[in-house]
Structures are given as structure tokens and as C-alpha cells.
CSV table of C-alpha atoms (C1' of nucleotides) in Angstrom, one decimal:
chain,number,residue,atom,x,y,z
A,29,MET,CA,36.3,14.4,34.7
A,30,GLU,CA,33.0,16.1,34.0
A,31,ASN,CA,33.4,14.8,30.5
A,32,PHE,CA,30.7,12.2,31.1
A,33,GLU,CA,28.1,14.7,32.1
A,34,VAL,CA,25.6,14.0,29.3
A,35,ILE,CA,25.5,10.2,29.8
A,36,ILE,CA,25.3,10.6,33.5
A,37,ARG,CA,22.3,13.0,33.1
A,38,TYR,CA,20.8,10.5,30.8
A,39,TYR,CA,21.0,7.7,33.4
A,40,GLU,CA,19.6,10.1,36.1
A,41,LYS,CA,16.7,10.8,33.9
A,42,ILE,CA,16.1,7.1,33.4
A,43,TYR,CA,16.3,6.3,37.1
A,44,GLY,CA,14.4,9.4,38.1
A,45,ARG,CA,17.0,10.1,40.8
A,46,PRO,CA,20.7,11.2,41.0
A,47,VAL,CA,23.2,8.4,40.4
A,48,THR,CA,25.3,7.3,43.4
A,49,VAL,CA,29.0,7.7,43.4
A,50,SER,CA,29.5,4.0,42.7
A,51,GLU,CA,27.1,4.1,39.8
A,52,LYS,CA,28.9,7.1,38.4
A,53,ASP,CA,32.1,5.2,38.6
A,54,LEU,CA,30.5,2.2,36.9
A,55,ILE,CA,29.2,4.4,34.1
A,56,GLN,CA,32.6,6.2,33.6
A,57,GLY,CA,34.3,2.8,33.6
A,58,SER,CA,32.0,1.2,31.1
A,59,PHE,CA,31.6,3.9,28.5
A,60,ARG,CA,34.1,5.3,26.1
A,61,LYS,CA,33.6,8.8,24.9
A,62,GLU,CA,34.5,9.1,21.2
A,63,THR,CA,34.4,11.7,18.5
A,64,ILE,CA,33.5,10.5,15.0
A,65,ARG,CA,34.4,12.4,11.9
A,66,LYS,CA,31.8,12.8,9.1
A,67,LYS,CA,31.7,9.7,7.0
A,68,GLU,CA,34.0,7.8,9.4
A,69,ILE,CA,33.0,4.1,9.5
A,70,ILE,CA,32.5,2.9,13.1
A,71,PHE,CA,31.9,-0.8,12.3
A,72,ARG,CA,31.4,-2.8,9.1
A,73,GLY,CA,29.5,-5.9,8.0
A,74,GLY,CA,31.4,-8.9,9.2
A,75,ASP,CA,32.7,-7.4,12.4
A,76,SER,CA,32.0,-9.2,15.6
A,77,ASN,CA,31.3,-7.9,19.1
A,78,THR,CA,30.2,-4.4,17.9
A,79,ARG,CA,29.4,-1.8,20.5
A,80,HIS,CA,26.3,0.1,21.4
A,81,TYR,CA,26.3,3.9,20.9
A,82,PHE,CA,24.6,6.7,22.7
A,83,ILE,CA,24.8,10.0,20.9
A,84,GLU,CA,25.6,13.2,22.6
A,85,LYS,CA,25.9,15.3,19.4
A,86,GLY,CA,25.5,14.4,15.8
A,87,LEU,CA,23.8,11.9,13.5
A,88,LEU,CA,24.7,8.3,12.8
A,89,ARG,CA,23.3,5.8,10.3
A,90,MET,CA,23.3,2.0,10.2
A,91,TYR,CA,23.0,0.4,6.8
A,92,VAL,CA,23.5,-2.8,4.8
A,93,ILE,CA,25.3,-3.1,1.5
A,94,ASP,CA,23.9,-5.6,-0.9
A,95,SER,CA,25.8,-7.9,-3.3
A,96,ALA,CA,25.7,-5.2,-6.0
A,97,GLY,CA,27.2,-2.7,-3.6
A,98,LYS,CA,24.1,-0.7,-3.1
A,99,GLU,CA,23.5,0.7,0.4
A,100,PHE,CA,20.2,0.5,2.3
A,101,ASN,CA,19.8,2.5,5.4
A,102,ILE,CA,18.2,0.6,8.3
A,103,LEU,CA,18.3,3.1,11.1
A,104,PHE,CA,19.3,6.7,11.9
A,105,ALA,CA,20.0,8.0,15.4
A,106,ARG,CA,20.5,11.5,16.6
A,107,GLU,CA,21.1,13.3,20.0
A,108,TYR,CA,20.1,11.3,23.0
A,109,GLN,CA,19.3,8.2,21.0
A,110,TRP,CA,20.9,4.7,20.9
A,111,ILE,CA,22.2,2.9,17.9
A,112,GLY,CA,24.0,-0.4,17.3
A,113,ASP,CA,23.4,-3.9,16.2
A,114,LEU,CA,21.3,-5.7,18.8
A,115,ALA,CA,22.5,-9.0,17.4
A,116,THR,CA,26.0,-8.3,18.9
A,117,PRO,CA,28.2,-10.0,19.9
A,118,SER,CA,27.4,-12.1,16.8
A,119,GLU,CA,28.9,-11.1,13.5
A,120,THR,CA,27.0,-8.1,12.1
A,121,LEU,CA,25.4,-7.5,8.7
A,122,PHE,CA,25.6,-3.8,9.1
A,123,TYR,CA,27.8,-0.8,8.7
A,124,LEU,CA,27.6,2.1,11.1
A,125,ASP,CA,29.0,5.5,10.1
A,126,ALA,CA,28.5,9.2,10.9
A,127,VAL,CA,26.4,11.4,8.6
A,128,GLU,CA,27.6,14.4,10.7
A,129,LYS,CA,30.6,14.8,12.9
A,130,SER,CA,29.4,13.2,16.1
A,131,VAL,CA,30.2,12.8,19.8
A,132,VAL,CA,29.1,9.5,21.2
A,133,TYR,CA,29.5,7.3,24.3
A,134,SER,CA,30.1,3.7,23.3
A,135,ILE,CA,29.8,0.6,25.5
A,136,SER,CA,30.5,-3.1,24.9
A,137,ASP,CA,27.6,-5.5,24.9
A,138,GLU,CA,29.1,-7.2,28.0
A,139,ASN,CA,29.2,-4.0,29.9
A,140,MET,CA,25.8,-3.1,28.7
A,141,ASN,CA,24.5,-6.3,30.2
A,142,LYS,CA,26.3,-5.6,33.5
A,143,LEU,CA,24.8,-2.2,33.7
A,144,THR,CA,21.5,-3.7,32.8
A,145,ASN,CA,21.5,-6.3,35.5
A,146,ASP,CA,21.9,-3.6,38.0
A,147,PHE,CA,19.5,-1.1,36.5
A,148,SER,CA,17.3,-3.3,34.3
A,149,MET,CA,16.7,-0.8,31.6
A,150,PHE,CA,18.0,-2.8,28.6
A,151,VAL,CA,14.6,-4.4,28.3
A,152,LYS,CA,13.0,-1.0,27.7
A,153,TYR,CA,15.6,-0.1,25.1
A,154,ILE,CA,15.3,-3.3,23.2
A,155,LYS,CA,11.5,-3.3,23.4
A,156,LYS,CA,11.3,0.2,22.1
A,157,SER,CA,13.7,-0.7,19.2
A,158,TYR,CA,11.6,-3.7,18.4
A,159,ILE,CA,8.4,-1.7,18.2
A,160,PHE,CA,10.0,0.9,16.1
A,161,LEU,CA,11.4,-1.7,13.7
A,162,GLN,CA,8.1,-3.4,13.5
A,163,LYS,CA,6.4,-0.2,12.5
A,164,ARG,CA,9.0,0.4,9.9
A,165,LEU,CA,8.5,-3.0,8.4
A,166,VAL,CA,4.7,-2.5,8.3
A,167,SER,CA,5.1,0.8,6.5
A,168,ILE,CA,7.4,-0.6,3.9
A,169,LEU,CA,5.1,-3.5,3.3
A,170,ILE,CA,1.9,-1.5,3.1
A,171,ASN,CA,2.7,1.9,1.7
A,172,THR,CA,4.2,3.3,-1.4
A,173,ALA,CA,7.5,5.2,-1.2
A,174,GLU,CA,5.5,8.4,-1.6
A,175,GLU,CA,3.3,7.7,1.4
A,176,ASN,CA,6.3,6.7,3.5
A,177,TYR,CA,8.1,9.9,2.6
A,178,LYS,CA,5.1,12.0,3.7
A,179,GLN,CA,5.0,10.1,6.9
A,180,LEU,CA,8.6,10.7,7.5
A,181,VAL,CA,8.2,14.4,6.9
A,182,GLU,CA,5.4,14.5,9.5
A,183,GLN,CA,7.1,12.4,12.0
A,184,SER,CA,10.7,13.4,11.7
A,185,PRO,CA,11.0,16.7,9.8
A,186,GLU,CA,14.3,17.2,11.5
A,187,LEU,CA,15.8,14.1,9.8
A,188,ILE,CA,14.6,15.3,6.4
A,189,SER,CA,16.5,18.5,6.9
A,190,ARG,CA,19.7,17.0,8.3
A,191,LEU,CA,20.1,14.1,5.8
A,192,PRO,CA,21.0,14.3,2.1
A,193,GLN,CA,18.2,13.1,0.0
A,194,TYR,CA,19.9,10.0,-1.2
A,195,HIS,CA,20.1,8.8,2.4
A,196,ILE,CA,16.4,9.2,2.8
A,197,SER,CA,15.6,7.4,-0.4
A,198,SER,CA,17.8,4.5,0.7
A,199,TYR,CA,15.9,4.4,4.0
A,200,LEU,CA,12.6,4.3,2.1
A,201,GLY,CA,13.9,1.5,0.0
A,202,VAL,CA,13.9,3.3,-3.3
A,203,THR,CA,16.5,4.9,-5.6
A,204,SER,CA,17.4,8.6,-5.2
A,205,VAL,CA,16.2,9.1,-8.8
A,206,PHE,CA,12.7,7.9,-7.9
A,207,LEU,CA,12.5,10.0,-4.7
A,208,SER,CA,13.5,13.1,-6.7
A,209,LYS,CA,10.7,12.3,-9.2
A,210,ILE,CA,8.2,12.1,-6.3
A,211,LEU,CA,9.4,15.4,-4.9
A,212,SER,CA,9.3,17.3,-8.2
A,213,LYS,CA,5.9,16.0,-8.9
A,214,ASN,CA,4.6,17.2,-5.5
A,215,ALA,CA,6.3,20.6,-5.9
A,216,ARG,CA,4.5,21.1,-9.2
A,217,ASN,CA,1.2,20.1,-7.7
A,218,LYS,CA,1.5,23.0,-5.2
A,219,TYR,CA,0.7,25.5,-7.9
B,13,MET,CA,-3.7,-31.6,35.9
B,14,GLU,CA,-0.8,-32.8,33.6
B,15,ASN,CA,-2.4,-30.6,31.0
B,16,PHE,CA,0.4,-28.1,31.3
B,17,GLU,CA,3.1,-30.7,30.5
B,18,VAL,CA,4.4,-29.0,27.4
B,19,ILE,CA,4.8,-25.6,28.8
B,20,ILE,CA,6.4,-27.0,32.0
B,21,ARG,CA,8.9,-28.9,29.8
B,22,TYR,CA,9.6,-25.8,27.9
B,23,TYR,CA,10.5,-23.9,31.1
B,24,GLU,CA,12.7,-26.8,32.3
B,25,LYS,CA,14.5,-26.6,29.0
B,26,ILE,CA,15.1,-22.9,29.5
B,27,TYR,CA,16.2,-23.2,33.1
B,28,GLY,CA,18.3,-26.3,32.4
B,29,ARG,CA,16.8,-28.0,35.5
B,30,PRO,CA,13.5,-29.4,36.8
B,31,VAL,CA,11.0,-26.7,37.9
B,32,THR,CA,10.2,-26.6,41.6
B,33,VAL,CA,6.7,-27.2,42.9
B,34,SER,CA,6.2,-23.5,43.4
B,35,GLU,CA,7.4,-22.7,40.0
B,36,LYS,CA,5.0,-25.2,38.6
B,37,ASP,CA,2.2,-23.6,40.5
B,38,LEU,CA,3.2,-20.2,39.2
B,39,ILE,CA,3.3,-21.5,35.6
B,40,GLN,CA,-0.1,-23.2,36.0
B,41,GLY,CA,-1.5,-20.1,37.6
B,42,SER,CA,-0.2,-17.7,34.9
B,43,PHE,CA,-0.9,-19.5,31.7
B,44,ARG,CA,-4.2,-20.3,30.1
B,45,LYS,CA,-4.4,-23.3,27.9
B,46,GLU,CA,-6.6,-22.6,24.9
B,47,THR,CA,-7.7,-24.3,21.7
B,48,ILE,CA,-8.1,-22.1,18.7
B,49,ARG,CA,-10.2,-23.1,15.7
B,50,LYS,CA,-8.9,-22.6,12.2
B,51,LYS,CA,-9.4,-19.0,11.1
B,52,GLU,CA,-10.5,-18.0,14.6
B,53,ILE,CA,-9.3,-14.5,15.4
B,54,ILE,CA,-7.5,-14.2,18.8
B,55,PHE,CA,-7.0,-10.5,18.8
B,56,ARG,CA,-7.6,-7.7,16.4
B,57,GLY,CA,-6.1,-4.3,15.6
B,58,GLY,CA,-7.2,-1.7,18.2
B,59,ASP,CA,-7.2,-4.2,21.1
B,60,SER,CA,-5.3,-3.3,24.1
B,61,ASN,CA,-3.4,-5.5,26.6
B,62,THR,CA,-3.1,-8.4,24.2
B,63,ARG,CA,-1.5,-11.6,25.5
B,64,HIS,CA,1.6,-13.6,24.5
B,65,TYR,CA,1.1,-17.1,23.0
B,66,PHE,CA,3.3,-20.2,23.2
B,67,ILE,CA,2.2,-22.8,20.7
B,68,GLU,CA,1.9,-26.5,21.7
B,69,LYS,CA,0.4,-27.5,18.4
B,70,GLY,CA,-0.6,-25.7,15.2
B,71,LEU,CA,0.2,-22.5,13.3
B,72,LEU,CA,-0.7,-18.9,14.0
B,73,ARG,CA,-0.1,-15.8,12.0
B,74,MET,CA,0.0,-12.1,13.0
B,75,TYR,CA,-0.9,-9.6,10.3
B,76,VAL,CA,-2.0,-6.0,9.6
B,77,ILE,CA,-4.9,-4.8,7.5
B,78,ASP,CA,-4.3,-1.7,5.5
B,79,SER,CA,-6.9,1.0,4.7
B,80,ALA,CA,-7.9,-0.8,1.6
B,81,GLY,CA,-8.6,-4.0,3.6
B,82,LYS,CA,-5.6,-5.8,2.3
B,83,GLU,CA,-3.8,-8.1,4.7
B,84,PHE,CA,0.0,-8.3,5.2
B,85,ASN,CA,1.4,-11.1,7.2
B,86,ILE,CA,4.1,-9.9,9.6
B,87,LEU,CA,4.9,-13.1,11.5
B,88,PHE,CA,4.1,-16.8,11.6
B,89,ALA,CA,4.7,-19.1,14.6
B,90,ARG,CA,4.5,-22.9,14.9
B,91,GLU,CA,5.1,-25.5,17.6
B,92,TYR,CA,7.3,-24.4,20.4
B,93,GLN,CA,7.4,-20.8,19.2
B,94,TRP,CA,6.1,-17.6,20.7
B,95,ILE,CA,3.9,-15.0,19.0
B,96,GLY,CA,2.2,-11.9,20.1
B,97,ASP,CA,2.6,-8.1,19.9
B,98,LEU,CA,5.5,-7.0,21.9
B,99,ALA,CA,4.1,-3.5,22.1
B,100,THR,CA,1.5,-4.9,24.5
B,101,PRO,CA,-0.2,-3.6,26.7
B,102,SER,CA,-0.4,-0.7,24.2
B,103,GLU,CA,-3.1,-0.8,21.6
B,104,THR,CA,-2.0,-3.2,18.9
B,105,LEU,CA,-2.0,-2.6,15.1
B,106,PHE,CA,-2.2,-6.3,14.5
B,107,TYR,CA,-4.5,-9.2,14.1
B,108,LEU,CA,-3.7,-12.7,15.3
B,109,ASP,CA,-5.4,-15.8,14.0
B,110,ALA,CA,-5.0,-19.5,13.5
B,111,VAL,CA,-4.0,-20.9,10.1
B,112,GLU,CA,-4.5,-24.4,11.5
B,113,LYS,CA,-6.5,-25.6,14.5
B,114,SER,CA,-4.1,-24.8,17.4
B,115,VAL,CA,-3.4,-25.5,21.0
B,116,VAL,CA,-1.7,-22.7,22.8
B,117,TYR,CA,-0.7,-21.4,26.2
B,118,SER,CA,-1.4,-17.7,26.6
B,119,ILE,CA,-0.1,-15.3,29.3
B,120,SER,CA,-0.7,-11.7,30.0
B,121,ASP,CA,2.1,-9.3,29.7
B,122,GLU,CA,2.0,-8.6,33.4
B,123,ASN,CA,2.3,-12.3,34.3
B,124,MET,CA,5.0,-12.7,31.7
B,125,ASN,CA,7.1,-10.0,33.4
B,126,LYS,CA,6.5,-11.6,36.8
B,127,LEU,CA,7.5,-15.1,35.6
B,128,THR,CA,10.7,-13.7,34.3
B,129,ASN,CA,11.8,-12.1,37.5
B,130,ASP,CA,15.4,-11.6,36.4
B,131,PHE,CA,14.2,-10.5,32.9
B,132,SER,CA,16.9,-12.5,31.3
B,133,MET,CA,14.6,-14.8,29.5
B,134,PHE,CA,12.3,-12.1,28.4
B,135,VAL,CA,15.3,-10.2,27.1
B,136,LYS,CA,16.4,-13.3,25.2
B,137,TYR,CA,12.9,-13.6,23.6
B,138,ILE,CA,12.7,-10.0,22.6
B,139,LYS,CA,16.3,-9.9,21.3
B,140,LYS,CA,15.7,-13.0,19.2
B,141,SER,CA,12.5,-11.5,17.9
B,142,TYR,CA,14.3,-8.2,17.1
B,143,ILE,CA,17.0,-9.9,15.2
B,144,PHE,CA,14.6,-11.9,13.2
B,145,LEU,CA,12.5,-8.9,12.3
B,146,GLN,CA,15.6,-7.0,11.3
B,147,LYS,CA,16.6,-9.7,8.9
B,148,ARG,CA,13.2,-9.7,7.5
B,149,LEU,CA,13.3,-5.9,6.9
B,150,VAL,CA,16.6,-6.2,5.3
B,151,SER,CA,15.5,-8.9,2.9
B,152,ILE,CA,12.4,-7.0,1.9
B,153,LEU,CA,14.4,-3.8,1.3
B,154,ILE,CA,17.2,-5.6,-0.6
B,155,ASN,CA,15.8,-8.5,-2.5
B,156,THR,CA,13.1,-9.1,-5.1
B,157,ALA,CA,10.0,-11.1,-4.1
B,158,GLU,CA,11.5,-14.0,-6.1
B,159,GLU,CA,14.7,-14.0,-4.1
B,160,ASN,CA,12.8,-13.8,-0.9
B,161,TYR,CA,10.6,-16.7,-1.9
B,162,LYS,CA,13.7,-18.8,-2.7
B,163,GLN,CA,15.2,-17.9,0.7
B,164,LEU,CA,12.0,-18.9,2.5
B,165,VAL,CA,11.9,-22.3,0.7
B,166,GLU,CA,15.5,-22.9,1.9
B,167,GLN,CA,15.1,-21.6,5.4
B,168,SER,CA,11.5,-22.7,6.2
B,169,PRO,CA,10.4,-25.4,3.8
B,170,GLU,CA,7.9,-26.5,6.4
B,171,LEU,CA,6.1,-23.1,6.3
B,172,ILE,CA,5.8,-23.3,2.6
B,173,SER,CA,4.0,-26.6,2.8
B,174,ARG,CA,1.8,-25.7,5.7
B,175,LEU,CA,0.6,-22.3,4.4
B,176,PRO,CA,-1.7,-21.5,1.6
B,177,GLN,CA,0.2,-19.6,-1.2
B,178,TYR,CA,-1.7,-16.4,-0.6
B,179,HIS,CA,-0.4,-16.2,3.0
B,180,ILE,CA,3.1,-16.6,1.7
B,181,SER,CA,2.7,-13.9,-0.9
B,182,SER,CA,1.3,-11.5,1.7
B,183,TYR,CA,4.3,-12.3,3.9
B,184,LEU,CA,6.6,-11.5,1.0
B,185,GLY,CA,4.8,-8.2,0.5
B,186,VAL,CA,3.4,-9.1,-3.0
B,187,THR,CA,0.1,-10.1,-4.4
B,188,SER,CA,-0.9,-13.8,-4.8
B,189,VAL,CA,-1.1,-13.2,-8.5
B,190,PHE,CA,2.5,-12.2,-8.7
B,191,LEU,CA,3.7,-15.0,-6.6
B,192,SER,CA,1.8,-17.4,-8.8
B,193,LYS,CA,3.5,-15.9,-11.8
B,194,ILE,CA,7.0,-16.4,-10.3
B,195,LEU,CA,6.2,-20.0,-9.5
B,196,SER,CA,4.9,-20.9,-12.9
B,197,LYS,CA,7.9,-19.2,-14.5
B,198,ASN,CA,10.2,-21.3,-12.4
B,199,ALA,CA,8.3,-24.5,-13.0
B,200,ARG,CA,8.7,-23.9,-16.8
B,201,ASN,CA,12.4,-23.3,-16.4
B,202,LYS,CA,12.9,-26.7,-14.8
B,203,TYR,CA,12.4,-28.3,-18.3
C,25,DT,C1',35.5,33.9,-5.7
C,26,DA,C1',36.8,30.4,-9.0
C,27,DT,C1',37.2,25.6,-9.1
C,28,DT,C1',36.2,21.1,-7.8
C,29,DT,C1',33.3,17.8,-5.8
C,30,DT,C1',29.0,16.4,-4.3
C,31,DT,C1',24.1,16.3,-4.7
C,32,DC,C1',19.9,16.8,-7.2
C,33,DT,C1',17.1,16.8,-11.4
C,34,DT,C1',15.4,15.2,-15.8
C,35,DA,C1',14.6,12.0,-19.4
C,36,DA,C1',13.9,7.7,-21.7
C,37,DA,C1',13.6,2.9,-21.9
C,38,DC,C1',13.0,-0.8,-19.0
C,39,DT,C1',11.4,-4.4,-15.1
C,40,DA,C1',8.9,-5.7,-11.0
C,41,DG,C1',4.8,-5.9,-9.2
C,42,DT,C1',-0.7,-4.6,-9.2
C,43,DT,C1',-5.4,-4.9,-10.6
C,44,DT,C1',-9.4,-7.0,-12.3
C,45,DA,C1',-11.5,-10.6,-14.3
C,46,DT,C1',-12.0,-15.3,-15.9
C,47,DT,C1',-10.9,-20.2,-15.7
C,48,DT,C1',-9.0,-24.3,-13.7
C,49,DT,C1',-7.7,-27.0,-9.9
C,50,DT,C1',-7.9,-28.5,-5.3
C,51,DT,C1',-10.0,-29.0,-1.0
C,52,DC,C1',-13.9,-29.3,2.0
C,53,DT,C1',-18.4,-30.8,3.2
C,54,DG,C1',-23.1,-33.0,3.1
D,23,DC,C1',-18.6,-39.1,-4.3
D,24,DA,C1',-21.2,-35.0,-5.9
D,25,DG,C1',-21.5,-30.3,-5.4
D,26,DA,C1',-19.9,-26.2,-3.3
D,27,DA,C1',-16.3,-23.4,-1.8
D,28,DA,C1',-11.7,-22.1,-1.6
D,29,DA,C1',-7.2,-21.7,-3.7
D,30,DA,C1',-4.3,-21.2,-7.7
D,31,DA,C1',-3.3,-20.1,-12.5
D,32,DT,C1',-3.6,-17.2,-16.5
D,33,DA,C1',-4.1,-13.0,-19.2
D,34,DA,C1',-4.0,-8.2,-20.3
D,35,DA,C1',-3.7,-3.5,-19.2
D,36,DC,C1',-1.7,-0.8,-15.9
D,37,DT,C1',1.5,1.7,-12.2
D,38,DA,C1',5.5,1.9,-9.1
D,39,DG,C1',10.0,1.9,-9.2
D,40,DT,C1',15.0,1.0,-11.7
D,41,DT,C1',18.8,1.9,-14.7
D,42,DT,C1',21.9,4.6,-17.1
D,43,DA,C1',23.4,8.8,-18.5
D,44,DA,C1',23.8,13.6,-18.9
D,45,DG,C1',23.2,18.3,-17.2
D,46,DA,C1',22.1,21.8,-13.4
D,47,DA,C1',22.5,23.3,-8.8
D,48,DA,C1',24.5,23.5,-4.5
D,49,DA,C1',28.1,22.9,-1.3
D,50,DA,C1',32.9,22.4,0.0
D,51,DT,C1',37.5,23.9,-0.6
D,52,DA,C1',41.7,26.3,-2.5
DNA sequence: TATTTTTCTTAAACTAGTTTATTTTTTCTG
DNA sequence: CAGAAAAAATAAACTAGTTTAAGAAAAATA
């Protein structure tokens, strides 16, 4: 029963008050608690009606695969963050999988909207996502990969330590070979 | 008085019914009709509480300026489209100006939220913007500038003809010199 | 802990895109 | 419609990033 503790706490934090009994039921009825194995794929490009995921524990990544089979990471999410394709229920371009073994709460877009109508917090989520994405686009347009790497180290040092280097390079839009070159150059410069 | 015709029609289309007298008053009281000269700057990086713009006539662009003074176009908007920084009322990174002489309806973020009492329309707008931006990020990560140019020609031929080439190159994230090279190469290949 | 698998590094030859500068073409304005 | 201003093209030397391939280091597993 008290399995849903984390997501309930999350909503209480959002509302700034305890959830009522009926809200609690609604949450428990809408979310599905799932455990995802490392490298397990949650959804893939072409899938429709993908779900939204709130992470209790672990690390997920959303990515595209281009026609040559190369992966590009679009977004990572860790504890207490949301991830999913906001274009749902339309067919998605993206793949979602777990970088680490994860525990998540998933919800359908339909239920998300229902919860939203009552609590009107979807706007916040989507607006925040938009702003984040916009910053990411700007960085990629303006900066070199090296500058973007430095920024990531400053802003999300935790991600750097939790992710293999090749996932980071793919997030920065460069090859792992090139990121490695940047890093070894910088390591040398330290002396 | 019937100055606000276009924006009222727009809301009627959204609602799927004629607006009531009080809704009409609300619209007329919330929006400001403005004429923007070509190259006139509407807001600039560092401004707070920027407004949202609905375009009756013309073409606007939103862009960033990097530390070297180089501009990167983030978004264009033409007739019957919205543009603005969704991060408002926070301080914006962006500049907004008119590529062509334009007629717009502007609204503060506060009034925008009031007008969309049930949020559903605002959610729609943000969601659509988000999905568009996401596609744009994916294209820039995955494709070469040449591929992105071809895609733009297919998807928005009108933009190509209305914008000077250097605005397009900046949108694609490359220099105008490089875009010109792509074009002349392709022109040659046609023979 | 030895072995296998995964990740990271290095190198070399290559391609995409930049920079700066000059010239040509197009568009705007008096 | 002439002259000025803005936009586009071209060239050449450069830098950022890719590709392929092979070896080294680290991590996972028997």
C-alpha cells in the first residue's frame, strides 16, 4: 500500500499541503510503479501513446536513432524528475531506456491530463521542459562541444559521473572519439 | 473599434463558436495592437516580463546574440502564428525583431494566463511549441546543414522566399558563407 | 582472480564548417 | 534611373569534428 509514498510526497510538495484521501486514490489509480532493468528499453521510435515517467530511483535517457543507426541523446532524467515524449499520444521519434536500474512511476497522457485538470500543474511541467530545451538548443547552436562540456560539468557534475562518456558525447552532439580528444587535451593542460 | 477583428476571429476559431460580448471586451482589453517597422527591435536580451505576440501581418524573428556578437535565429513566426519567450516573465536571453513591417497583437503573460482560464489553450500552445523545438533540436543534432536546408525548403518554402539568406543560415546554425557554398554547389549539380 | 566484455584513448586521414577579405549582384532610396 | 547600401558569391587558409581502426584500461562476470 505505502508503495506510492514517493509520488504522493511529490504531489504534496507541489500542492504545498497534504493530499486528500480521494486525491491519494486518484494518484494510486493513475500511476503504475515499475522497475526497469539497466539497458531495458521502455519505448521505441514509432510507438504511439507513450507514457510519462517520474523517477523515484535511477537514471533514464531519451534518444533518437538516425538513419545510419547512430544514437543522439536528447534528454536525461534522474531522481524526482520527469521524462517522456510530450508529443504523446502521437507516434514518437524517440527511444527511452534506463542507464541505471530504475524505479519509476508511469502515467498515461490521458490520466496525466485528468490529474492536471484537477491540479493544473502540467502547465508548469511543460513550460519548464520547454525552457530547458530552448537553452539546450541555444547552447548547441552557439557553443563548441568543448564549451558545452564545460558547462555540463558545472551545471550537472552528477550526470558526468553517472553516465558513460559516450552518452555524454552523444548528448553534446559529437562523437565519443572527439570528446575523448577534448578531455585528454584538457588533462594535459593542467600541468 | 473593429480593429481587433483578426484576433477575435482567431479566438472564435479556437473556441469553435462566436465569442460573447464580455469575451470580446476581455480580448480588446488585454491585447494591444501594434505596428512594427522593419528591423525594429521589440524586446532584447536582459528584458524582463516580455509579452506574447500574435501576428496579423508580417514576419518576426527571435534570436540570441553570442559573446562575439553573432546572431543565431531561434524561431520565426508569420501570419496567424504566436511568438515570444515562454520563459517570461523571467529575464529573457532573446531578441525579437521584425524581418518585415508587421502588425501584431501583443499581450502580457499575466493577461495571457487570465484569458486562458482553463489553461487548455495555453497548454496547447506551449505543447505545440515544445514539439516544434524538439524537432528542431533533433534536426540540428542529426543532420548536416545541407540536409536541414533541404528540409526547410520542403517544409517551409515560404520562409525561404521571405527571408534573406543570412537569416536562414543563422537559423540552420551555420555561416552565410557556408550556406552560399551549399547553394552554389547544388545549382551547379542541376546541370 | 583470470577472462571476457565494455569503455576509453590514440592516431591518421578526412569532411563540414569558419574566418577574413574581395568582388559581384541585388535592392533601396533620393 | 543613378548612386548608395545591403545581400550574396567566391576564394583561400584555417579549425572543429568524423571515420575507421587498433590498442589500453576499466568494469563485469565466471
